[in-house]
Amino acid sequence: MIRITHLTKYYRAVPALQDFNMKISKGVIFGLLGPNGAGKTTLISILNGLTPFQKGDVEIFGMSLQKNLRQIRKRCTLVPQSLALYENLTVMENLHFFAGIQKITGSTLQNNLEHAISVNRLQRVLAQKAGTLSGGQKRRLNIAIGLLNTPEILYFDEPTIGIDPESRNEILETIHSLKKENQTVIYTSHYMEEIEKICDEAAIINHGEVIRQGDLKTMLHETDDSTQTLNLESLFIQLTRDNQEGADA
Amino acid sequence: MLKAMLKKEFTLILRDKHALAALFIMPAIFILIMSLALQDAFKSDHPFIHYALIDRDQTDLSTAISTALQSSESFIFHDKTITDKKQLQQALNGALQFVLTIPEGYSRAVRLESPDIGLRIDAASDVKQDMLTLFKGKLTQLSTQLSIQIMLQELEAMLPGISKKSEAIQKANSNIKVYFSGLAPDQHPTSTQQSVPSWIVFGMFFIIIPMSTIFINERKQNTLMRMQAMNISFPLLFTGKIVPYMLINQIQVWLMIGMGIFIVPLLGGDALSLGTSITGLFLVSLGLSLAAVGTSILIAVSANSVEQATTIGGILNILFGAIGGIMVPKFFMPQSMQTLSNISPMSWGLEGFLDIFLRGSGVREILPESLALTAFGGVTLLAAWGIFSLKTRNGL
């Protein structure tokens, strides 16, 4: 579904992604893990056609991203880390606006609205201004907006940042439920337990390179002596430390 | 797609009380205040110089001067007893602009052509030079005219009928009618004709405040980035800003015109008359609107925060307004300032509106202003586009 080969991106002279390779299959929830500045957000921006890159190829749905950007975008959605919505509009007005600019009308609009609202449990706050919602409700509205075009690929950039554990669990359940609809989710987070809880596959990236990628369960069982089971946090620390030592050497 | 963007922008503005106050209430209040405050300054038949007179001469000439001054339509006589310096000072610190003293022996001095004794004017310290010139001119005219009359009366015995002939000449000379360019014979320029266009122009540029607030919040919260990921192109994004704010500008123009026509007269001011060219009015207001929207978008894309944008926008508006003849009408400015005022787009818009409201001009006359404003709007929009593209490429 997504194939990234030899992707290189520089911000002026500073490398953000270097000879980056990755493959993501259809219908998986894919976790992107990495410390701050590892290149996660840059990668998400590139996959959404928001940031140009210098070298390499990106193919989504078997099409070149650069040549077919508009078609690819129609089948994807981005749920940004920040609350990209209008606080002075009601929940319903926000949903109608983002549906309107994507030319979603008629019965499709009705069906997609109902789906986005029910999946995110927003029925009771539809007439409320977004600015008056709780942190968790705002995050759910942020996700609901992303579901309006019934995307095949959803990019979530740290969608649970700054909210209470209960709301976080609700959001994780929502994202997990998307798997049933065969939607592909690319999920970035600082929280290892979130990735462990909902992702099928993951990639650990550091300094703009993939240092480990694969099935999450397999990754957690692959240790040096192949006898010890790790949790994701200790694997992450071990891999990023090794990567740092390698870079220093 | 555009419909959704227009609806969103209108809803956000309608819910922003501060924006509504800046866009509609502020210019409306300015129109009311300035139309009523400057009402007298525009009336040619309205007395506006307040004076008192001390007649120490008590002769026919001094009485004639006093009577003639009191009958003049430009002066208001205050009957005050002024006998010493303290009373004089108090009078000039109050409502009076001038105290005229006709000294003892003035009449005799006029007859004997003695320059030693003359009229004395004590003026308030804040009196305007043009008022003083007008008052002095009137006195010179009256004393000359009355002196000639006295001399002619003395000559009547030798030249019978000369006094009547002189009176007829004076009447003919004082029969002056003024016709204002572009106005009907019975019309004269009013403070409303001057104030309405000024504060319409000023109010239109205040869209900087709501536009930059919404735009910068959209940028900061990554709503613009989200829209871009939803295939919203730059031209559409800019159109989604330009169209609603141009519509808001047009609503401002017609509401403020309505204020001038219907509300100002209710409060005792002169009613605004629209002039003869509605097409010209549309062309000026559209050009002006494009210039205001272009400036607003340029500031919105250049500033890093709402605070920065509203500060820069506010200062720029006041500077454009001060230079452009909004706050101080251009005819009060010296020639050098009038030339400088041409750098302000507000001045072009104001001149265009004044051409229509005040000078009765048509499309042909306002075309240069309208085209200059459109070009200014185009250039600022292009600059905004360039800056926005650059910022977006670097991650908004």
CSV table of N, CA, C and O in Angstrom, one decimal, chain A residues 32-126:
chain,number,residue,atom,x,y,z
A,32,LEU,N,4.8,4.4,14.3
A,32,LEU,CA,6.1,5.0,14.0
A,32,LEU,C,6.6,5.6,15.3
A,32,LEU,O,6.1,6.4,15.9
A,33,LEU,N,7.8,5.0,15.7
A,33,LEU,CA,8.4,5.4,17.0
A,33,LEU,C,9.7,6.1,16.8
A,33,LEU,O,10.5,5.7,15.9
A,34,GLY,N,10.0,7.0,17.6
A,34,GLY,CA,11.3,7.7,17.5
A,34,GLY,C,11.4,8.8,18.4
A,34,GLY,O,10.3,9.4,18.8
A,35,PRO,N,12.6,9.2,18.9
A,35,PRO,CA,12.7,10.3,19.8
A,35,PRO,C,12.4,11.6,19.0
A,35,PRO,O,12.2,11.6,17.8
A,36,ASN,N,12.3,12.7,19.7
A,36,ASN,CA,12.0,14.0,19.1
A,36,ASN,C,13.1,14.3,18.1
A,36,ASN,O,14.3,14.1,18.3
A,37,GLY,N,12.7,14.8,16.9
A,37,GLY,CA,13.6,15.1,15.8
A,37,GLY,C,14.1,13.9,15.0
A,37,GLY,O,15.0,14.0,14.2
A,38,ALA,N,13.5,12.7,15.3
A,38,ALA,CA,13.9,11.5,14.5
A,38,ALA,C,13.4,11.6,13.1
A,38,ALA,O,14.1,10.9,12.2
A,39,GLY,N,12.4,12.3,12.8
A,39,GLY,CA,11.9,12.5,11.4
A,39,GLY,C,10.5,12.0,11.2
A,39,GLY,O,10.1,11.9,10.0
A,40,LYS,N,9.8,11.7,12.3
A,40,LYS,CA,8.4,11.1,12.2
A,40,LYS,C,7.5,12.1,11.5
A,40,LYS,O,6.8,11.8,10.5
A,41,THR,N,7.5,13.4,12.0
A,41,THR,CA,6.6,14.4,11.4
A,41,THR,C,6.9,14.7,10.0
A,41,THR,O,6.1,14.9,9.1
A,42,THR,N,8.3,14.8,9.7
A,42,THR,CA,8.7,15.0,8.3
A,42,THR,C,8.2,13.9,7.4
A,42,THR,O,7.7,14.2,6.3
A,43,LEU,N,8.2,12.7,7.9
A,43,LEU,CA,7.8,11.6,7.0
A,43,LEU,C,6.3,11.7,6.8
A,43,LEU,O,5.8,11.6,5.6
A,44,ILE,N,5.5,12.0,7.8
A,44,ILE,CA,4.1,12.2,7.7
A,44,ILE,C,3.7,13.3,6.7
A,44,ILE,O,2.9,13.2,5.8
A,45,SER,N,4.5,14.4,6.8
A,45,SER,CA,4.3,15.6,5.9
A,45,SER,C,4.6,15.2,4.5
A,45,SER,O,3.8,15.6,3.6
A,46,ILE,N,5.7,14.4,4.3
A,46,ILE,CA,6.0,14.0,2.9
A,46,ILE,C,4.9,13.1,2.3
A,46,ILE,O,4.5,13.3,1.2
A,47,LEU,N,4.4,12.2,3.2
A,47,LEU,CA,3.4,11.2,2.7
A,47,LEU,C,2.1,11.9,2.3
A,47,LEU,O,1.3,11.4,1.5
A,48,ASN,N,1.9,13.1,2.9
A,48,ASN,CA,0.7,13.9,2.6
A,48,ASN,C,0.9,15.0,1.5
A,48,ASN,O,0.1,15.8,1.3
A,49,GLY,N,2.1,15.0,1.0
A,49,GLY,CA,2.5,15.9,-0.1
A,49,GLY,C,2.6,17.3,0.4
A,49,GLY,O,2.4,18.3,-0.3
A,50,LEU,N,2.9,17.5,1.7
A,50,LEU,CA,3.0,18.8,2.3
A,50,LEU,C,4.4,19.3,2.3
A,50,LEU,O,4.7,20.5,2.4
A,51,THR,N,5.4,18.4,2.2
A,51,THR,CA,6.8,18.8,2.2
A,51,THR,C,7.5,18.1,1.0
A,51,THR,O,7.4,16.9,0.9
A,52,PRO,N,8.2,18.9,0.2
A,52,PRO,CA,9.0,18.3,-0.9
A,52,PRO,C,10.2,17.5,-0.4
A,52,PRO,O,10.7,17.8,0.7
A,53,PHE,N,10.7,16.6,-1.1
A,53,PHE,CA,11.9,15.9,-0.7
A,53,PHE,C,12.9,15.9,-1.9
A,53,PHE,O,12.5,16.2,-3.0
A,54,GLN,N,14.2,15.6,-1.6
A,54,GLN,CA,15.2,15.8,-2.6
A,54,GLN,C,15.4,14.5,-3.4
A,54,GLN,O,15.6,14.6,-4.6
A,55,LYS,N,15.4,13.3,-2.7
A,55,LYS,CA,15.7,12.1,-3.5
A,55,LYS,C,14.8,11.0,-3.1
A,55,LYS,O,14.2,11.0,-2.0
A,56,GLY,N,14.7,9.9,-3.9
A,56,GLY,CA,13.9,8.8,-3.5
A,56,GLY,C,12.6,8.7,-4.2
A,56,GLY,O,12.2,9.6,-5.0
A,57,ASP,N,11.8,7.7,-3.9
A,57,ASP,CA,10.5,7.5,-4.4
A,57,ASP,C,9.5,7.1,-3.3
A,57,ASP,O,9.8,6.4,-2.4
A,58,VAL,N,8.3,7.6,-3.5
A,58,VAL,CA,7.2,7.3,-2.6
A,58,VAL,C,6.1,6.8,-3.5
A,58,VAL,O,5.6,7.5,-4.4
A,59,GLU,N,5.6,5.6,-3.2
A,59,GLU,CA,4.5,5.0,-4.0
A,59,GLU,C,3.3,4.7,-3.0
A,59,GLU,O,3.6,4.1,-1.9
A,60,ILE,N,2.2,5.2,-3.3
A,60,ILE,CA,1.0,4.9,-2.4
A,60,ILE,C,-0.1,4.4,-3.4
A,60,ILE,O,-0.3,5.0,-4.4
A,61,PHE,N,-0.8,3.4,-3.0
A,61,PHE,CA,-1.8,2.7,-3.9
A,61,PHE,C,-1.2,2.3,-5.2
A,61,PHE,O,-1.8,2.4,-6.2
A,62,GLY,N,0.1,2.1,-5.2
A,62,GLY,CA,0.8,1.7,-6.5
A,62,GLY,C,1.0,2.9,-7.4
A,62,GLY,O,1.4,2.7,-8.6
A,63,MET,N,0.8,4.1,-6.9
A,63,MET,CA,1.0,5.3,-7.8
A,63,MET,C,2.1,6.2,-7.2
A,63,MET,O,2.3,6.2,-6.0
A,64,SER,N,2.8,6.9,-8.1
A,64,SER,CA,3.9,7.8,-7.6
A,64,SER,C,3.2,9.0,-6.9
A,64,SER,O,2.3,9.6,-7.4
A,65,LEU,N,3.7,9.3,-5.7
A,65,LEU,CA,3.1,10.4,-4.9
A,65,LEU,C,3.2,11.7,-5.7
A,65,LEU,O,2.3,12.5,-5.7
A,66,GLN,N,4.4,11.9,-6.2
A,66,GLN,CA,4.6,13.2,-6.9
A,66,GLN,C,3.7,13.4,-8.1
A,66,GLN,O,3.3,14.5,-8.4
A,67,LYS,N,3.5,12.3,-8.8
A,67,LYS,CA,2.7,12.5,-10.1
A,67,LYS,C,1.2,12.4,-9.9
A,67,LYS,O,0.5,12.9,-10.7
A,68,ASN,N,0.8,11.8,-8.8
A,68,ASN,CA,-0.6,11.6,-8.6
A,68,ASN,C,-1.1,12.1,-7.2
A,68,ASN,O,-2.0,11.5,-6.6
A,69,LEU,N,-0.5,13.2,-6.8
A,69,LEU,CA,-0.8,13.7,-5.5
A,69,LEU,C,-2.3,13.9,-5.2
A,69,LEU,O,-2.8,13.5,-4.1
A,70,ARG,N,-3.0,14.6,-6.1
A,70,ARG,CA,-4.4,14.9,-5.8
A,70,ARG,C,-5.2,13.7,-5.7
A,70,ARG,O,-6.1,13.6,-4.8
A,71,GLN,N,-5.0,12.7,-6.6
A,71,GLN,CA,-5.8,11.4,-6.5
A,71,GLN,C,-5.5,10.7,-5.2
A,71,GLN,O,-6.4,10.2,-4.5
A,72,ILE,N,-4.2,10.7,-4.8
A,72,ILE,CA,-3.8,10.0,-3.6
A,72,ILE,C,-4.4,10.7,-2.3
A,72,ILE,O,-4.9,10.0,-1.5
A,73,ARG,N,-4.3,12.0,-2.3
A,73,ARG,CA,-4.9,12.7,-1.2
A,73,ARG,C,-6.4,12.5,-0.9
A,73,ARG,O,-6.8,12.4,0.2
A,74,LYS,N,-7.1,12.3,-2.0
A,74,LYS,CA,-8.5,12.0,-1.9
A,74,LYS,C,-8.8,10.7,-1.1
A,74,LYS,O,-9.9,10.6,-0.5
A,75,ARG,N,-7.9,9.8,-1.1
A,75,ARG,CA,-8.1,8.5,-0.5
A,75,ARG,C,-7.4,8.4,0.9
A,75,ARG,O,-7.3,7.3,1.5
A,76,CYS,N,-6.8,9.5,1.3
A,76,CYS,CA,-6.1,9.5,2.6
A,76,CYS,C,-6.6,10.6,3.5
A,76,CYS,O,-7.3,11.5,3.1
A,77,THR,N,-6.2,10.6,4.7
A,77,THR,CA,-6.5,11.7,5.6
A,77,THR,C,-5.4,11.9,6.6
A,77,THR,O,-4.7,11.0,7.0
A,78,LEU,N,-5.3,13.1,7.1
A,78,LEU,CA,-4.2,13.5,8.0
A,78,LEU,C,-4.9,14.0,9.3
A,78,LEU,O,-5.8,14.9,9.2
A,79,VAL,N,-4.6,13.4,10.4
A,79,VAL,CA,-5.1,14.0,11.7
A,79,VAL,C,-3.9,14.6,12.4
A,79,VAL,O,-3.1,13.9,13.0
A,80,PRO,N,-3.8,15.9,12.3
A,80,PRO,CA,-2.5,16.5,12.8
A,80,PRO,C,-2.5,16.4,14.4
A,80,PRO,O,-3.5,16.2,15.0
A,81,GLN,N,-1.3,16.6,14.8
A,81,GLN,CA,-1.0,16.7,16.3
A,81,GLN,C,-1.8,17.8,17.0
A,81,GLN,O,-2.4,17.6,18.0
A,82,SER,N,-1.8,19.0,16.3
A,82,SER,CA,-2.6,20.1,16.9
A,82,SER,C,-4.0,20.0,16.5
A,82,SER,O,-4.4,19.2,15.6
A,83,LEU,N,-4.9,20.7,17.3
A,83,LEU,CA,-6.3,20.6,17.0
A,83,LEU,C,-6.7,21.5,15.8
A,83,LEU,O,-6.9,22.7,16.0
A,84,ALA,N,-6.6,20.9,14.7
A,84,ALA,CA,-6.8,21.6,13.4
A,84,ALA,C,-8.3,21.8,13.2
A,84,ALA,O,-8.9,21.1,12.3
A,85,LEU,N,-9.0,22.6,13.9
A,85,LEU,CA,-10.4,22.8,13.8
A,85,LEU,C,-10.7,24.3,14.2
A,85,LEU,O,-9.8,25.0,14.6
A,86,TYR,N,-12.0,24.6,14.1
A,86,TYR,CA,-12.4,26.0,14.5
A,86,TYR,C,-13.1,26.1,15.8
A,86,TYR,O,-14.2,25.5,15.9
A,87,GLU,N,-12.5,26.7,16.8
A,87,GLU,CA,-13.1,26.7,18.1
A,87,GLU,C,-14.4,27.5,18.2
A,87,GLU,O,-15.2,27.2,19.0
A,88,ASN,N,-14.6,28.5,17.3
A,88,ASN,CA,-15.8,29.3,17.3
A,88,ASN,C,-16.9,28.7,16.5
A,88,ASN,O,-18.0,29.3,16.4
A,89,LEU,N,-16.7,27.5,15.9
A,89,LEU,CA,-17.8,26.9,15.1
A,89,LEU,C,-18.2,25.7,16.0
A,89,LEU,O,-17.5,25.2,16.8
A,90,THR,N,-19.5,25.3,15.8
A,90,THR,CA,-20.0,24.1,16.6
A,90,THR,C,-19.4,22.9,16.0
A,90,THR,O,-18.8,22.9,14.9
A,91,VAL,N,-19.6,21.8,16.7
A,91,VAL,CA,-19.0,20.5,16.2
A,91,VAL,C,-19.6,20.2,14.9
A,91,VAL,O,-18.9,19.9,13.9
A,92,MET,N,-20.9,20.4,14.7
A,92,MET,CA,-21.6,20.1,13.4
A,92,MET,C,-21.1,21.0,12.3
A,92,MET,O,-20.9,20.6,11.2
A,93,GLU,N,-20.9,22.3,12.7
A,93,GLU,CA,-20.4,23.3,11.7
A,93,GLU,C,-19.0,22.9,11.2
A,93,GLU,O,-18.7,23.0,10.0
A,94,ASN,N,-18.2,22.5,12.2
A,94,ASN,CA,-16.8,22.0,11.8
A,94,ASN,C,-16.9,20.9,10.8
A,94,ASN,O,-16.2,20.9,9.8
A,95,LEU,N,-17.7,19.9,11.1
A,95,LEU,CA,-17.8,18.7,10.3
A,95,LEU,C,-18.4,19.1,8.9
A,95,LEU,O,-17.8,18.6,7.9
A,96,HIS,N,-19.4,19.9,8.9
A,96,HIS,CA,-19.9,20.4,7.6
A,96,HIS,C,-18.9,21.1,6.8
A,96,HIS,O,-18.8,21.0,5.5
A,97,PHE,N,-18.1,22.0,7.4
A,97,PHE,CA,-17.1,22.8,6.7
A,97,PHE,C,-16.1,21.9,6.0
A,97,PHE,O,-15.9,22.0,4.8
A,98,PHE,N,-15.5,20.9,6.8
A,98,PHE,CA,-14.5,20.1,6.3
A,98,PHE,C,-15.0,19.1,5.2
A,98,PHE,O,-14.3,18.7,4.3
A,99,ALA,N,-16.3,18.7,5.4
A,99,ALA,CA,-16.9,17.9,4.4
A,99,ALA,C,-17.2,18.7,3.1
A,99,ALA,O,-16.9,18.3,2.0
A,100,GLY,N,-17.6,20.0,3.3
A,100,GLY,CA,-17.9,20.9,2.2
A,100,GLY,C,-16.7,21.1,1.3
A,100,GLY,O,-16.7,21.1,0.1
A,101,ILE,N,-15.5,21.4,2.0
A,101,ILE,CA,-14.3,21.7,1.1
A,101,ILE,C,-13.8,20.5,0.4
A,101,ILE,O,-13.0,20.6,-0.5
A,102,GLN,N,-14.2,19.3,0.9
A,102,GLN,CA,-13.8,18.0,0.2
A,102,GLN,C,-14.9,17.6,-0.8
A,102,GLN,O,-14.9,16.5,-1.3
A,103,LYS,N,-15.9,18.5,-1.0
A,103,LYS,CA,-17.0,18.2,-2.0
A,103,LYS,C,-17.8,17.0,-1.6
A,103,LYS,O,-18.2,16.2,-2.5
A,104,ILE,N,-18.0,16.7,-0.3
A,104,ILE,CA,-18.8,15.5,0.1
A,104,ILE,C,-20.2,16.1,0.3
A,104,ILE,O,-20.4,16.9,1.1
A,105,THR,N,-21.1,15.5,-0.5
A,105,THR,CA,-22.5,16.1,-0.5
A,105,THR,C,-23.5,14.9,-0.5
A,105,THR,O,-23.2,13.8,-0.6
A,106,GLY,N,-24.8,15.3,-0.4
A,106,GLY,CA,-25.9,14.4,-0.5
A,106,GLY,C,-25.9,13.3,0.5
A,106,GLY,O,-25.6,13.4,1.7
A,107,SER,N,-26.2,12.1,0.0
A,107,SER,CA,-26.4,10.9,0.9
A,107,SER,C,-25.0,10.5,1.4
A,107,SER,O,-24.9,10.0,2.5
A,108,THR,N,-24.0,10.7,0.6
A,108,THR,CA,-22.6,10.4,1.1
A,108,THR,C,-22.3,11.2,2.3
A,108,THR,O,-21.7,10.7,3.3
A,109,LEU,N,-22.6,12.5,2.2
A,109,LEU,CA,-22.3,13.4,3.4
A,109,LEU,C,-23.1,12.9,4.6
A,109,LEU,O,-22.5,12.8,5.7
A,110,GLN,N,-24.4,12.5,4.4
A,110,GLN,CA,-25.2,12.1,5.5
A,110,GLN,C,-24.6,10.8,6.2
A,110,GLN,O,-24.4,10.8,7.4
A,111,ASN,N,-24.2,9.9,5.3
A,111,ASN,CA,-23.7,8.6,5.8
A,111,ASN,C,-22.4,8.8,6.5
A,111,ASN,O,-22.1,8.3,7.6
A,112,ASN,N,-21.5,9.6,5.9
A,112,ASN,CA,-20.1,9.8,6.4
A,112,ASN,C,-20.2,10.6,7.7
A,112,ASN,O,-19.4,10.3,8.7
A,113,LEU,N,-21.1,11.6,7.8
A,113,LEU,CA,-21.3,12.3,9.0
A,113,LEU,C,-21.7,11.4,10.2
A,113,LEU,O,-21.1,11.4,11.3
A,114,GLU,N,-22.7,10.6,9.9
A,114,GLU,CA,-23.3,9.7,10.9
A,114,GLU,C,-22.2,8.8,11.4
A,114,GLU,O,-22.0,8.6,12.6
A,115,HIS,N,-21.4,8.3,10.5
A,115,HIS,CA,-20.3,7.3,10.8
A,115,HIS,C,-19.2,8.0,11.7
A,115,HIS,O,-18.9,7.5,12.8
A,116,ALA,N,-18.8,9.2,11.2
A,116,ALA,CA,-17.8,9.9,12.0
A,116,ALA,C,-18.2,10.3,13.4
A,116,ALA,O,-17.5,10.3,14.4
A,117,ILE,N,-19.5,10.7,13.5
A,117,ILE,CA,-20.1,11.1,14.8
A,117,ILE,C,-20.2,9.9,15.7
A,117,ILE,O,-19.8,10.0,16.9
A,118,SER,N,-20.7,8.8,15.2
A,118,SER,CA,-20.9,7.7,16.1
A,118,SER,C,-19.6,7.0,16.5
A,118,SER,O,-19.5,6.7,17.7
A,119,VAL,N,-18.7,6.9,15.6
A,119,VAL,CA,-17.4,6.3,15.9
A,119,VAL,C,-16.7,7.1,17.0
A,119,VAL,O,-16.1,6.5,17.9
A,120,ASN,N,-16.9,8.4,17.0
A,120,ASN,CA,-16.2,9.2,17.9
A,120,ASN,C,-17.1,9.7,19.1
A,120,ASN,O,-16.6,10.5,19.9
A,121,ARG,N,-18.3,9.1,19.1
A,121,ARG,CA,-19.2,9.4,20.2
A,121,ARG,C,-19.4,10.9,20.5
A,121,ARG,O,-19.2,11.4,21.6
A,122,LEU,N,-19.8,11.6,19.4
A,122,LEU,CA,-19.9,13.1,19.5
A,122,LEU,C,-21.4,13.5,19.5
A,122,LEU,O,-21.7,14.7,19.4
A,123,GLN,N,-22.3,12.5,19.5
A,123,GLN,CA,-23.7,12.8,19.4
A,123,GLN,C,-24.2,13.9,20.3
A,123,GLN,O,-25.0,14.8,19.9
A,124,ARG,N,-23.8,13.9,21.5
A,124,ARG,CA,-24.3,14.8,22.5
A,124,ARG,C,-23.8,16.2,22.5
A,124,ARG,O,-24.3,17.1,23.1
A,125,VAL,N,-22.7,16.4,21.7
A,125,VAL,CA,-22.1,17.7,21.7
A,125,VAL,C,-22.1,18.4,20.3
A,125,VAL,O,-21.4,19.4,20.1
A,126,LEU,N,-23.0,17.9,19.5
A,126,LEU,CA,-23.0,18.4,18.1
A,126,LEU,C,-23.3,19.9,18.0
A,126,LEU,O,-22.8,20.6,17.1
